[in-house]
Amino acid sequence: MTNRKTALLGTIAAAALGASAMMAQADTWRYAFEEAMDEVQGKFAQKFKEEVEANSDHTIQLFPFGTLGESADTMEQAQAGILQFVDQSPGFTGSLIPEAQVFFVPYLLPQDTEELGEFFRTSKAINEMFPELYAQQGLELLTMFPEGEVCMTTQEPVHSPADLNEVKFRVMTNPLLVESYQAFGATPTPLPWGEVYGALQTGIIQGQENPGFFLESTKMYEVTDVITCIGHNNFTTAVMANKDFYDGLSEDEQQMIQNATDVAFEYILDYQSGLQEEALANIKEAKPEMEINILSEEERQPFMETASEVEAAFIEMTGESGKEILEQMKADLEAVAE
Ligand code: 6CS
């Protein structure tokens, strides 16, 4: 489907939802996410739905990627109260909440998945500071969770930043990712997700990054030839509710939603065990000539050295508030690394 058609369908569907939302305070809650039903966000959403429906008389209607437009469209719909729940990743939320870009400081998050899970569970930055920032945008932040190590896919092998020279590299739409890929030596091109496959196919861009499961399910290997993992990031996403809707619920219902979120959070961490390795192996099987390079510590070094520059850019963009979040995140990360 073309992007224009996707956007148009999204607008029509959203208008229809808006009309029905005005007619009645329905028992059905609408939840949109940025991926397909059998991808990580879809699995989380299905578990959340199952829990809510088992523990209340509400039903949840799920809207996977594309059914209501791009991520920016569903965020608008959630802020307007047309959707009760939305999953939007910080990669897209950075323009609305600049501090959410902290997740794009390279090599900030640990690679160990146990440690990472514990960080998301216990982090004060994530569980206390970010909810305040989301609330200012009319959103109740329910949870953030990791979706797997991000790897690059390109046309040519990448062993150092010099190999990214002149490579037009798609990034999610936030300024810090642009800084980060500039520091990696590439020419960053922010694009919404729906345009990525076509842009790679036609050569408008030559690279992009995503976690393994997504590289497999969206068939990025059909339009790129090399996967390079440098351990620079783990894809983070966030699930939130429209704040007016959430504040209007009884305490019992709010608790039920929190419980459903907690169950889905633990489920999605378990679900991802071994997923990255499995996905990379499946890609190799689907396209044996695909080159998959996990860079050595030595090769990673120049990429790691960009972290302080990107961190400085983050603080410049976000001021005192971003600095506090970054410092708290570092303290939270230290606490789980002990
Ligand atoms: O790169 C993106 O835009 C997408 N990547 C993932 C893993 N999920 C949704 C997002 O739109």
mmCIF file of C-alpha atoms and ligand atoms in Angstrom:
data_model
loop_
_atom_site.group_PDB
_atom_site.id
_atom_site.type_symbol
_atom_site.label_atom_id
_atom_site.label_comp_id
_atom_site.label_asym_id
_atom_site.label_seq_id
_atom_site.Cartn_x
_atom_site.Cartn_y
_atom_site.Cartn_z
ATOM 1 C CA MET A 1 0.000 0.000 0.000
ATOM 2 C CA THR A 2 1.321 3.475 -0.771
ATOM 3 C CA ASN A 3 1.980 5.859 2.109
ATOM 4 C CA ARG A 4 -0.625 8.266 0.880
ATOM 5 C CA LYS A 5 -3.219 5.477 0.853
ATOM 6 C CA THR A 6 -2.138 4.357 4.339
ATOM 7 C CA ALA A 7 -2.464 7.903 5.659
ATOM 8 C CA LEU A 8 -5.847 8.398 3.961
ATOM 9 C CA LEU A 9 -7.212 5.126 5.312
ATOM 10 C CA GLY A 10 -5.885 6.114 8.708
ATOM 11 C CA THR A 11 -7.723 9.432 8.560
ATOM 12 C CA ILE A 12 -10.984 7.787 7.461
ATOM 13 C CA ALA A 13 -10.729 5.097 10.128
ATOM 14 C CA ALA A 14 -9.874 7.684 12.791
ATOM 15 C CA ALA A 15 -12.833 9.864 11.771
ATOM 16 C CA ALA A 16 -15.157 6.861 12.037
ATOM 17 C CA LEU A 17 -13.744 6.066 15.474
ATOM 18 C CA GLY A 18 -14.170 9.673 16.549
ATOM 19 C CA ALA A 19 -17.837 9.596 15.570
ATOM 20 C CA SER A 20 -18.524 6.390 17.461
ATOM 21 C CA ALA A 21 -16.585 7.685 20.465
ATOM 22 C CA MET A 22 -18.902 10.689 20.618
ATOM 23 C CA MET A 23 -22.027 8.540 20.453
ATOM 24 C CA ALA A 24 -21.415 6.534 23.578
ATOM 25 C CA GLN A 25 -18.993 6.009 26.430
ATOM 26 C CA ALA A 26 -18.234 2.615 25.001
ATOM 27 C CA ASP A 27 -17.081 -0.390 26.891
ATOM 28 C CA THR A 28 -14.587 -1.133 24.175
ATOM 29 C CA TRP A 29 -11.166 0.442 24.600
ATOM 30 C CA ARG A 30 -9.022 1.041 21.532
ATOM 31 C CA TYR A 31 -5.294 0.322 21.526
ATOM 32 C CA ALA A 32 -2.984 1.080 18.579
ATOM 33 C CA PHE A 33 0.625 -0.006 18.187
ATOM 34 C CA GLU A 34 3.452 0.424 15.657
ATOM 35 C CA GLU A 35 3.992 -3.182 14.658
ATOM 36 C CA ALA A 36 2.108 -6.204 13.301
ATOM 37 C CA MET A 37 0.094 -8.528 15.532
ATOM 38 C CA ASP A 38 2.833 -11.196 15.625
ATOM 39 C CA GLU A 39 5.677 -8.753 16.316
ATOM 40 C CA VAL A 40 6.830 -7.772 19.823
ATOM 41 C CA GLN A 41 4.462 -4.816 20.361
ATOM 42 C CA GLY A 42 1.577 -6.937 19.022
ATOM 43 C CA LYS A 43 2.411 -9.790 21.416
ATOM 44 C CA PHE A 44 2.502 -7.323 24.323
ATOM 45 C CA ALA A 45 -0.824 -5.801 23.251
ATOM 46 C CA GLN A 46 -2.494 -9.215 22.966
ATOM 47 C CA LYS A 47 -1.351 -10.198 26.464
ATOM 48 C CA PHE A 48 -2.568 -6.851 27.841
ATOM 49 C CA LYS A 49 -5.935 -7.365 26.120
ATOM 50 C CA GLU A 50 -6.218 -10.905 27.479
ATOM 51 C CA GLU A 51 -5.558 -9.680 31.038
ATOM 52 C CA VAL A 52 -7.934 -6.704 30.848
ATOM 53 C CA GLU A 53 -10.708 -8.840 29.393
ATOM 54 C CA ALA A 54 -10.186 -11.604 31.973
ATOM 55 C CA ASN A 55 -10.318 -9.161 34.864
ATOM 56 C CA SER A 56 -13.005 -6.670 33.822
ATOM 57 C CA ASP A 57 -16.057 -6.413 31.596
ATOM 58 C CA HIS A 58 -14.198 -4.196 29.123
ATOM 59 C CA THR A 59 -13.014 -5.332 25.740
ATOM 60 C CA ILE A 60 -9.954 -4.092 23.899
ATOM 61 C CA GLN A 61 -9.879 -3.554 20.170
ATOM 62 C CA LEU A 62 -6.366 -3.777 18.742
ATOM 63 C CA PHE A 63 -5.109 -1.690 15.816
ATOM 64 C CA PRO A 64 -1.754 -2.920 14.422
ATOM 65 C CA PHE A 65 0.607 -0.764 12.332
ATOM 66 C CA GLY A 66 -0.970 0.815 9.283
ATOM 67 C CA THR A 67 -4.627 0.392 10.231
ATOM 68 C CA LEU A 68 -4.836 3.926 11.653
ATOM 69 C CA GLY A 69 -1.873 5.512 9.884
ATOM 70 C CA GLU A 70 1.730 6.017 10.963
ATOM 71 C CA SER A 71 2.967 6.257 14.551
ATOM 72 C CA ALA A 72 2.602 10.064 14.531
ATOM 73 C CA ASP A 73 -1.079 9.648 13.555
ATOM 74 C CA THR A 74 -1.890 7.198 16.336
ATOM 75 C CA MET A 75 -0.151 9.413 18.877
ATOM 76 C CA GLU A 76 -2.386 12.327 17.814
ATOM 77 C CA GLN A 77 -5.426 10.074 18.082
ATOM 78 C CA ALA A 78 -4.411 8.974 21.582
ATOM 79 C CA GLN A 79 -3.837 12.566 22.714
ATOM 80 C CA ALA A 80 -7.247 13.501 21.305
ATOM 81 C CA GLY A 81 -8.915 10.647 23.225
ATOM 82 C CA ILE A 82 -10.007 8.763 20.102
ATOM 83 C CA LEU A 83 -7.721 5.950 21.232
ATOM 84 C CA GLN A 84 -7.538 4.946 24.898
ATOM 85 C CA PHE A 85 -4.126 3.249 24.555
ATOM 86 C CA VAL A 86 -1.153 3.687 22.264
ATOM 87 C CA ASP A 87 2.300 2.177 21.928
ATOM 88 C CA GLN A 88 4.768 4.717 20.607
ATOM 89 C CA SER A 89 8.526 4.276 20.755
ATOM 90 C CA PRO A 90 10.777 7.087 22.021
ATOM 91 C CA GLY A 91 12.282 7.124 18.513
ATOM 92 C CA PHE A 92 9.111 8.899 17.425
ATOM 93 C CA THR A 93 8.199 10.602 20.736
ATOM 94 C CA GLY A 94 11.421 12.632 20.764
ATOM 95 C CA SER A 95 9.844 15.561 18.963
ATOM 96 C CA LEU A 96 6.997 15.732 21.519
ATOM 97 C CA ILE A 97 9.031 14.896 24.624
ATOM 98 C CA PRO A 98 12.686 15.740 23.845
ATOM 99 C CA GLU A 99 13.921 13.934 26.997
ATOM 100 C CA ALA A 100 12.668 10.620 25.510
ATOM 101 C CA GLN A 101 15.616 10.853 23.126
ATOM 102 C CA VAL A 102 17.890 9.783 25.969
ATOM 103 C CA PHE A 103 17.419 6.224 24.665
ATOM 104 C CA PHE A 104 19.553 7.171 21.654
ATOM 105 C CA VAL A 105 22.722 7.965 23.525
ATOM 106 C CA PRO A 106 24.818 5.102 22.144
ATOM 107 C CA TYR A 107 26.015 2.391 24.537
ATOM 108 C CA LEU A 108 23.950 3.751 27.434
ATOM 109 C CA LEU A 109 21.807 0.625 27.912
ATOM 110 C CA PRO A 110 23.409 -2.675 28.936
ATOM 111 C CA GLN A 111 23.497 -5.603 26.521
ATOM 112 C CA ASP A 112 22.820 -8.213 29.165
ATOM 113 C CA THR A 113 19.077 -8.894 28.869
ATOM 114 C CA GLU A 114 18.577 -9.829 32.567
ATOM 115 C CA GLU A 115 20.196 -6.579 33.640
ATOM 116 C CA LEU A 116 18.202 -4.649 31.070
ATOM 117 C CA GLY A 117 14.899 -6.130 32.277
ATOM 118 C CA GLU A 118 15.750 -5.274 35.876
ATOM 119 C CA PHE A 119 16.663 -1.744 34.829
ATOM 120 C CA PHE A 120 13.262 -1.174 33.210
ATOM 121 C CA ARG A 121 11.526 -2.728 36.244
ATOM 122 C CA THR A 122 13.305 -0.616 38.846
ATOM 123 C CA SER A 123 14.490 2.595 37.166
ATOM 124 C CA LYS A 124 13.375 5.794 38.900
ATOM 125 C CA ALA A 125 13.942 7.708 35.643
ATOM 126 C CA ILE A 126 11.560 5.402 33.789
ATOM 127 C CA ASN A 127 8.985 4.770 36.484
ATOM 128 C CA GLU A 128 8.842 8.178 38.182
ATOM 129 C CA MET A 129 10.428 10.908 36.060
ATOM 130 C CA PHE A 130 9.200 10.008 32.571
ATOM 131 C CA PRO A 131 5.546 9.628 33.710
ATOM 132 C CA GLU A 132 5.578 13.326 34.716
ATOM 133 C CA LEU A 133 6.843 14.380 31.293
ATOM 134 C CA TYR A 134 4.290 12.226 29.476
ATOM 135 C CA ALA A 135 1.524 13.592 31.734
ATOM 136 C CA GLN A 136 2.333 17.114 30.487
ATOM 137 C CA GLN A 137 1.384 15.853 27.019
ATOM 138 C CA GLY A 138 -1.931 14.359 28.166
ATOM 139 C CA LEU A 139 -0.549 10.822 28.431
ATOM 140 C CA GLU A 140 -0.417 8.338 31.284
ATOM 141 C CA LEU A 141 2.805 6.394 30.799
ATOM 142 C CA LEU A 142 2.029 2.770 31.696
ATOM 143 C CA THR A 143 5.345 1.127 30.905
ATOM 144 C CA MET A 144 8.493 1.120 28.813
ATOM 145 C CA PHE A 145 10.124 -2.100 27.663
ATOM 146 C CA PRO A 146 13.045 -3.233 25.473
ATOM 147 C CA GLU A 147 12.482 -4.979 22.116
ATOM 148 C CA GLY A 148 15.952 -6.295 21.359
ATOM 149 C CA GLU A 149 19.408 -5.270 20.204
ATOM 150 C CA VAL A 150 19.382 -2.893 17.275
ATOM 151 C CA CYS A 151 21.566 -3.846 14.284
ATOM 152 C CA MET A 152 22.223 -1.952 11.055
ATOM 153 C CA THR A 153 21.336 -3.268 7.609
ATOM 154 C CA THR A 154 23.271 -1.794 4.696
ATOM 155 C CA GLN A 155 24.248 -2.579 1.111
ATOM 156 C CA GLU A 156 27.986 -2.831 1.901
ATOM 157 C CA PRO A 157 29.911 -4.187 4.909
ATOM 158 C CA VAL A 158 30.475 -1.829 7.854
ATOM 159 C CA HIS A 159 33.559 -2.370 9.999
ATOM 160 C CA SER A 160 34.234 1.228 10.986
ATOM 161 C CA PRO A 161 32.593 4.675 10.823
ATOM 162 C CA ALA A 162 34.487 5.311 7.554
ATOM 163 C CA ASP A 163 32.362 2.596 5.921
ATOM 164 C CA LEU A 164 29.252 4.667 6.625
ATOM 165 C CA ASN A 165 30.655 7.668 4.766
ATOM 166 C CA GLU A 166 28.096 8.849 2.164
ATOM 167 C CA VAL A 167 25.622 6.165 3.268
ATOM 168 C CA LYS A 168 22.131 7.666 3.470
ATOM 169 C CA PHE A 169 20.910 5.966 6.585
ATOM 170 C CA ARG A 170 17.263 5.984 7.667
ATOM 171 C CA VAL A 171 16.650 6.863 11.298
ATOM 172 C CA MET A 172 13.431 7.249 13.272
ATOM 173 C CA THR A 173 12.222 10.831 13.365
ATOM 174 C CA ASN A 174 14.119 12.453 16.207
ATOM 175 C CA PRO A 175 17.011 14.928 16.181
ATOM 176 C CA LEU A 176 19.274 12.976 18.536
ATOM 177 C CA LEU A 177 19.304 9.925 16.273
ATOM 178 C CA VAL A 178 20.372 12.267 13.505
ATOM 179 C CA GLU A 179 23.251 13.453 15.727
ATOM 180 C CA SER A 180 24.110 9.884 16.618
ATOM 181 C CA TYR A 181 24.335 8.625 13.025
ATOM 182 C CA GLN A 182 26.215 11.746 11.993
ATOM 183 C CA ALA A 183 28.736 10.904 14.720
ATOM 184 C CA PHE A 184 28.850 7.335 13.326
ATOM 185 C CA GLY A 185 29.908 8.840 9.975
ATOM 186 C CA ALA A 186 26.653 8.331 8.017
ATOM 187 C CA THR A 187 24.218 10.755 6.377
ATOM 188 C CA PRO A 188 21.106 10.324 8.525
ATOM 189 C CA THR A 189 17.667 10.529 6.895
ATOM 190 C CA PRO A 190 14.687 10.600 9.283
ATOM 191 C CA LEU A 191 11.658 8.769 7.846
ATOM 192 C CA PRO A 192 8.425 7.274 9.192
ATOM 193 C CA TRP A 193 8.453 3.479 9.146
ATOM 194 C CA GLY A 194 6.028 3.045 6.221
ATOM 195 C CA GLU A 195 8.522 4.603 3.809
ATOM 196 C CA VAL A 196 11.584 2.551 4.687
ATOM 197 C CA TYR A 197 11.238 -0.599 2.546
ATOM 198 C CA GLY A 198 10.411 1.401 -0.596
ATOM 199 C CA ALA A 199 13.218 3.898 0.028
ATOM 200 C CA LEU A 200 15.753 1.059 0.338
ATOM 201 C CA GLN A 201 14.349 -0.638 -2.744
ATOM 202 C CA THR A 202 14.633 2.487 -4.872
ATOM 203 C CA GLY A 203 18.036 3.462 -3.460
ATOM 204 C CA ILE A 204 16.883 6.718 -1.826
ATOM 205 C CA ILE A 205 18.525 5.366 1.325
ATOM 206 C CA GLN A 206 21.125 2.619 1.689
ATOM 207 C CA GLY A 207 20.779 1.646 5.335
ATOM 208 C CA GLN A 208 18.573 1.480 8.416
ATOM 209 C CA GLU A 209 18.639 -0.019 11.902
ATOM 210 C CA ASN A 210 16.240 -2.214 13.845
ATOM 211 C CA PRO A 211 16.149 -5.181 16.254
ATOM 212 C CA GLY A 212 16.619 -8.684 14.799
ATOM 213 C CA PHE A 213 12.995 -9.844 14.969
ATOM 214 C CA PHE A 214 11.922 -6.744 13.001
ATOM 215 C CA LEU A 215 14.657 -7.178 10.377
ATOM 216 C CA GLU A 216 13.280 -10.665 9.816
ATOM 217 C CA SER A 217 9.522 -9.988 9.909
ATOM 218 C CA THR A 218 9.679 -6.894 7.707
ATOM 219 C CA LYS A 219 12.062 -8.638 5.293
ATOM 220 C CA MET A 220 14.726 -5.936 5.435
ATOM 221 C CA TYR A 221 17.120 -8.603 4.097
ATOM 222 C CA GLU A 222 15.345 -8.454 0.737
ATOM 223 C CA VAL A 223 16.467 -4.865 0.207
ATOM 224 C CA THR A 224 19.846 -4.831 1.989
ATOM 225 C CA ASP A 225 22.800 -7.257 1.918
ATOM 226 C CA VAL A 226 24.680 -6.843 5.193
ATOM 227 C CA ILE A 227 23.668 -6.868 8.866
ATOM 228 C CA THR A 228 26.089 -5.269 11.319
ATOM 229 C CA CYS A 229 25.660 -5.453 15.080
ATOM 230 C CA ILE A 230 27.785 -3.081 17.141
ATOM 231 C CA GLY A 231 25.923 -3.343 20.466
ATOM 232 C CA HIS A 232 25.083 0.369 20.504
ATOM 233 C CA ASN A 233 21.448 0.167 21.508
ATOM 234 C CA ASN A 234 18.415 -1.835 22.488
ATOM 235 C CA PHE A 235 15.137 -0.741 20.914
ATOM 236 C CA THR A 236 12.898 0.775 23.597
ATOM 237 C CA THR A 237 9.178 1.292 23.331
ATOM 238 C CA ALA A 238 6.491 2.823 25.560
ATOM 239 C CA VAL A 239 2.816 2.091 26.194
ATOM 240 C CA MET A 240 0.544 4.839 27.410
ATOM 241 C CA ALA A 241 -3.096 5.723 27.974
ATOM 242 C CA ASN A 242 -4.939 8.949 27.236
ATOM 243 C CA LYS A 243 -4.627 10.748 30.577
ATOM 244 C CA ASP A 244 -8.176 12.157 30.797
ATOM 245 C CA PHE A 245 -9.527 8.685 30.092
ATOM 246 C CA TYR A 246 -7.225 7.114 32.685
ATOM 247 C CA ASP A 247 -7.930 9.755 35.344
ATOM 248 C CA GLY A 248 -11.666 9.212 34.828
ATOM 249 C CA LEU A 249 -11.420 5.526 35.773
ATOM 250 C CA SER A 250 -12.101 4.197 39.253
ATOM 251 C CA GLU A 251 -9.113 3.276 41.407
ATOM 252 C CA ASP A 252 -9.995 -0.397 40.932
ATOM 253 C CA GLU A 253 -9.962 -0.040 37.170
ATOM 254 C CA GLN A 254 -6.665 1.831 37.241
ATOM 255 C CA GLN A 255 -5.218 -0.955 39.367
ATOM 256 C CA MET A 256 -6.564 -3.559 36.938
ATOM 257 C CA ILE A 257 -4.797 -1.723 34.077
ATOM 258 C CA GLN A 258 -1.552 -1.543 36.048
ATOM 259 C CA ASN A 259 -1.798 -5.271 36.810
ATOM 260 C CA ALA A 260 -2.431 -6.090 33.144
ATOM 261 C CA THR A 261 0.571 -3.936 32.205
ATOM 262 C CA ASP A 262 2.809 -5.710 34.729
ATOM 263 C CA VAL A 263 1.752 -9.156 33.482
ATOM 264 C CA ALA A 264 2.305 -8.146 29.845
ATOM 265 C CA PHE A 265 5.711 -6.630 30.747
ATOM 266 C CA GLU A 266 6.995 -9.863 32.302
ATOM 267 C CA TYR A 267 5.480 -11.886 29.468
ATOM 268 C CA ILE A 268 7.200 -9.797 26.793
ATOM 269 C CA LEU A 269 10.619 -10.103 28.444
ATOM 270 C CA ASP A 270 10.213 -13.910 28.555
ATOM 271 C CA TYR A 271 8.930 -13.962 24.997
ATOM 272 C CA GLN A 272 12.126 -12.308 23.788
ATOM 273 C CA SER A 273 14.479 -14.838 25.286
ATOM 274 C CA GLY A 274 16.629 -16.112 22.387
ATOM 275 C CA LEU A 275 14.587 -14.125 19.843
ATOM 276 C CA GLN A 276 17.493 -12.060 18.489
ATOM 277 C CA GLU A 277 19.700 -15.089 17.728
ATOM 278 C CA GLU A 278 16.738 -16.972 16.271
ATOM 279 C CA ALA A 279 15.833 -14.067 13.990
ATOM 280 C CA LEU A 280 19.378 -13.666 12.669
ATOM 281 C CA ALA A 281 19.555 -17.436 12.019
ATOM 282 C CA ASN A 282 16.200 -17.329 10.174
ATOM 283 C CA ILE A 283 17.450 -14.460 8.010
ATOM 284 C CA LYS A 284 20.568 -16.425 7.105
ATOM 285 C CA GLU A 285 18.391 -19.387 6.166
ATOM 286 C CA ALA A 286 16.046 -17.240 4.056
ATOM 287 C CA LYS A 287 18.982 -15.532 2.298
ATOM 288 C CA PRO A 288 22.246 -17.494 2.690
ATOM 289 C CA GLU A 289 24.289 -14.804 0.931
ATOM 290 C CA MET A 290 23.291 -12.238 3.594
ATOM 291 C CA GLU A 291 26.443 -11.165 5.441
ATOM 292 C CA ILE A 292 25.957 -10.929 9.212
ATOM 293 C CA ASN A 293 28.786 -9.280 11.133
ATOM 294 C CA ILE A 294 28.927 -8.970 14.899
ATOM 295 C CA LEU A 295 31.741 -6.446 15.337
ATOM 296 C CA SER A 296 34.575 -7.173 17.762
ATOM 297 C CA GLU A 297 35.272 -4.991 20.806
ATOM 298 C CA GLU A 298 38.122 -3.393 18.901
ATOM 299 C CA GLU A 299 35.960 -2.595 15.885
ATOM 300 C CA ARG A 300 33.264 -1.164 18.160
ATOM 301 C CA GLN A 301 35.674 1.218 19.846
ATOM 302 C CA PRO A 302 35.327 4.178 17.421
ATOM 303 C CA PHE A 303 31.534 3.881 17.572
ATOM 304 C CA MET A 304 31.686 3.807 21.376
ATOM 305 C CA GLU A 305 33.824 6.920 21.386
ATOM 306 C CA THR A 306 30.931 8.933 19.891
ATOM 307 C CA ALA A 307 28.825 8.483 23.051
ATOM 308 C CA SER A 308 30.112 11.579 24.872
ATOM 309 C CA GLU A 309 29.503 13.792 21.818
ATOM 310 C CA VAL A 310 25.917 12.515 21.472
ATOM 311 C CA GLU A 311 25.363 12.888 25.212
ATOM 312 C CA ALA A 312 26.480 16.529 24.989
ATOM 313 C CA ALA A 313 24.061 17.095 22.086
ATOM 314 C CA PHE A 314 21.270 15.544 24.169
ATOM 315 C CA ILE A 315 21.943 17.909 27.071
ATOM 316 C CA GLU A 316 22.099 20.865 24.718
ATOM 317 C CA MET A 317 18.681 19.893 23.296
ATOM 318 C CA THR A 318 16.957 19.200 26.585
ATOM 319 C CA GLY A 319 18.638 21.416 29.195
ATOM 320 C CA GLU A 320 18.375 20.793 32.936
ATOM 321 C CA SER A 321 15.444 18.400 32.668
ATOM 322 C CA GLY A 322 17.286 16.122 30.206
ATOM 323 C CA LYS A 323 20.451 16.284 32.274
ATOM 324 C CA GLU A 324 18.556 15.138 35.367
ATOM 325 C CA ILE A 325 16.967 12.231 33.483
ATOM 326 C CA LEU A 326 20.326 11.160 32.043
ATOM 327 C CA GLU A 327 22.011 11.313 35.457
ATOM 328 C CA GLN A 328 19.179 9.377 37.078
ATOM 329 C CA MET A 329 19.304 6.756 34.317
ATOM 330 C CA LYS A 330 23.019 6.313 34.870
ATOM 331 C CA ALA A 331 22.434 5.912 38.624
ATOM 332 C CA ASP A 332 19.626 3.401 37.953
ATOM 333 C CA LEU A 333 21.872 1.479 35.541
ATOM 334 C CA GLU A 334 24.674 1.387 38.073
ATOM 335 C CA ALA A 335 22.302 0.036 40.697
ATOM 336 C CA VAL A 336 21.308 -2.937 38.511
ATOM 337 C CA ALA A 337 24.878 -3.590 37.381
ATOM 338 C CA GLU A 338 26.028 -4.194 40.989
HETATM 339 O O1 6CS B 1 11.990 1.509 12.864
HETATM 340 C C1 6CS B 1 10.809 1.719 13.110
HETATM 341 O O2 6CS B 1 10.255 2.760 12.784
HETATM 342 C C2 6CS B 1 9.997 0.621 13.810
HETATM 343 N N1 6CS B 1 10.821 -0.303 14.506
HETATM 344 C C3 6CS B 1 10.299 -1.117 15.398
HETATM 345 C C4 6CS B 1 11.098 -2.208 16.011
HETATM 346 N N2 6CS B 1 9.058 -0.977 15.830
HETATM 347 C C5 6CS B 1 8.152 0.041 15.367
HETATM 348 C C6 6CS B 1 8.873 1.171 14.643
HETATM 349 O O3 6CS B 1 7.988 1.840 13.824
#
